[in-house]
């Protein structure tokens, strides 16, 4: 069973955040929604571990 | 007064006045089955083979028209085999193992439902439901000829039911007027809209899906080169339907299924010219005849419990799923498989009545598994919210080019046998290194054995007999326990290597206790008379209702 890393893990936070925002540049709302969904699925597959994904869902729930 | 609700394909049991109708006092039958569909007739075969008198009442005189259910699973065929009618089904049916899923024109996913050899029955056959039912009724006639105490009465409609503590009273309408029948036990297999369920005021709850599907069964003219596989398209590029399914049946008939949306004018959609418009967009120039068409919507629902005192509900009457996954008729057959031997033992006084509660426990477990899978498939095929559609489309878009997304594609997870994990009838799992697939609660895996298959030798084909399957283990020639005589089946892994893989795992010997329905009750490394007796006691319900 894995464990979700919720400590600081992205070295260049501003740059990475900007990558995300830039990726949505010029997209309509529908295109951005579709993009986000593809991104979530891709990252979810990378994580793979069901328990970690469940923890991430709980974090997102706020 | 007595109109048919549907057209018959074959009139197999025309109404005949029975002796019961002329008697002053109602006749008491040990078991009455209401509904002569696949589940009702299978119940008659199971009980009839055991020598238990069974009366089937059906409000029609034969098998209904229309292909309807077409996919029959390996486990369903193994059950039919135990009833003596599996072979003609496979001979007539179209065997298939492979499914392909397309998004527009790209293949995005492929699945093989039986990726290993060594099974008597294939993962699936496609067979029009009227054939499936006819083979069972042929078998019923053969059993009757051998003297099995089965009666099948056409145009006998149950108009009223009264449930007493120790029996059930039925008012049965016939073309000659009403008569009364009593039953010690009643099996209600009267379909998804079960009139008996309504008459008893029992609930049927779950989800209704807001989409409709148009089925067109067509007979292709000339040669067509579609393979014998299940092909499913999301957003087919010809634009007819949000999804489409193509599936081959015997007699050169193909099932085409279009997802056409919720707000449709059914009458308009069912006009031949409109069905042909959709088909022509897909088939482009292929000639065909229309065989049968229908529009369906669906729901995933079940009753809270499948046993209500003297009354059992089985098949669609007890639980209903969407057709994606072929989990309707196939689970109905597993209901009968489960109920038949239990009812047989209780009627013969060999097991306590509490055993019958395990029918509900085990088959509710099966129904929940089917409803879960069916609901998930349906949510993928007809997403129920905007965000659900966004994710569904994202999966399909990614799966065009990325393999990792393909397992998320869900066009129906097809019926697999039920494992009765964690339920009260299961006994010891005392076989260190034993394969998980043959754990207590599991249906016995098949393996080739000599000229035949192990499955031919397992399960009850006459009485409700339990078996000891001994694999390279010393066991007595004759075994009796809890008042029952058990059958001993001896097998050596030396003669059949797959026995080792599927039953021994890392162990060098094994003793399995097998239920009459071919499910594993318990297993050990070596013979232990006391342990076997204890597990047998548990499997026939002696521990039911006690603290576990």
Short mmCIF file of N, CA and C in Angstrom, two decimals, chain A residues 30 33-34 36-42 44-45, chain B residues 386-387 390-391 393-395 397-398 404-405 408:
data_model
loop_
_atom_site.label_atom_id
_atom_site.label_comp_id
_atom_site.label_asym_id
_atom_site.label_seq_id
_atom_site.Cartn_x
_atom_site.Cartn_y
_atom_site.Cartn_z
N UNK A 30 -15.00 23.91 -22.93
CA UNK A 30 -15.18 22.48 -23.23
C UNK A 30 -13.85 21.79 -23.51
N UNK A 33 -12.01 21.42 -20.24
CA UNK A 33 -12.59 20.32 -19.43
C UNK A 33 -12.09 18.97 -19.94
N UNK A 34 -12.11 18.82 -21.26
CA UNK A 34 -11.66 17.56 -21.85
C UNK A 34 -10.17 17.33 -21.58
N UNK A 36 -8.41 18.57 -19.05
CA UNK A 36 -8.24 18.22 -17.64
C UNK A 36 -8.55 16.75 -17.38
N UNK A 37 -9.59 16.27 -18.00
CA UNK A 37 -9.97 14.87 -17.80
C UNK A 37 -8.88 13.95 -18.31
N UNK A 38 -8.33 14.25 -19.47
CA UNK A 38 -7.25 13.41 -20.02
C UNK A 38 -6.03 13.46 -19.12
N UNK A 39 -5.76 14.67 -18.59
CA UNK A 39 -4.61 14.84 -17.70
C UNK A 39 -4.78 14.03 -16.41
N UNK A 40 -5.97 14.10 -15.83
CA UNK A 40 -6.23 13.35 -14.58
C UNK A 40 -6.06 11.85 -14.81
N UNK A 41 -6.62 11.38 -15.91
CA UNK A 41 -6.53 9.94 -16.21
C UNK A 41 -5.07 9.52 -16.41
N UNK A 42 -4.31 10.38 -17.08
CA UNK A 42 -2.90 10.06 -17.35
C UNK A 42 -2.11 10.00 -16.04
N UNK A 44 -3.37 9.55 -13.06
CA UNK A 44 -3.92 8.47 -12.26
C UNK A 44 -3.26 7.14 -12.64
N UNK A 45 -3.06 6.96 -13.94
CA UNK A 45 -2.39 5.74 -14.39
C UNK A 45 -0.94 5.70 -13.91
N UNK B 386 -22.79 15.41 -16.98
CA UNK B 386 -21.92 16.07 -17.92
C UNK B 386 -20.45 15.67 -17.65
N UNK B 387 -20.08 15.65 -16.37
CA UNK B 387 -18.68 15.35 -16.06
C UNK B 387 -18.34 13.89 -16.34
N UNK B 390 -17.59 13.75 -19.86
CA UNK B 390 -16.26 14.33 -20.15
C UNK B 390 -15.16 13.28 -19.90
N UNK B 391 -15.26 12.58 -18.77
CA UNK B 391 -14.24 11.56 -18.48
C UNK B 391 -14.34 10.38 -19.45
N UNK B 393 -15.36 10.44 -22.53
CA UNK B 393 -14.78 10.85 -23.80
C UNK B 393 -13.26 10.95 -23.71
N UNK B 394 -12.78 11.37 -22.54
CA UNK B 394 -11.32 11.47 -22.35
C UNK B 394 -10.68 10.08 -22.43
N UNK B 395 -11.33 9.08 -21.83
CA UNK B 395 -10.82 7.71 -21.91
C UNK B 395 -10.76 7.26 -23.37
N UNK B 397 -10.69 9.11 -26.09
CA UNK B 397 -9.71 9.88 -26.85
C UNK B 397 -8.29 9.36 -26.57
N UNK B 398 -7.96 9.14 -25.30
CA UNK B 398 -6.63 8.64 -24.96
C UNK B 398 -6.40 7.24 -25.51
N UNK B 404 -2.44 2.57 -22.07
CA UNK B 404 -2.78 2.59 -20.65
C UNK B 404 -4.25 2.92 -20.40
N UNK B 405 -4.87 3.66 -21.33
CA UNK B 405 -6.26 4.08 -21.13
C UNK B 405 -7.26 2.98 -21.49
N UNK B 408 -9.76 1.15 -19.13
CA UNK B 408 -10.89 1.93 -18.62
C UNK B 408 -12.10 1.85 -19.55
#
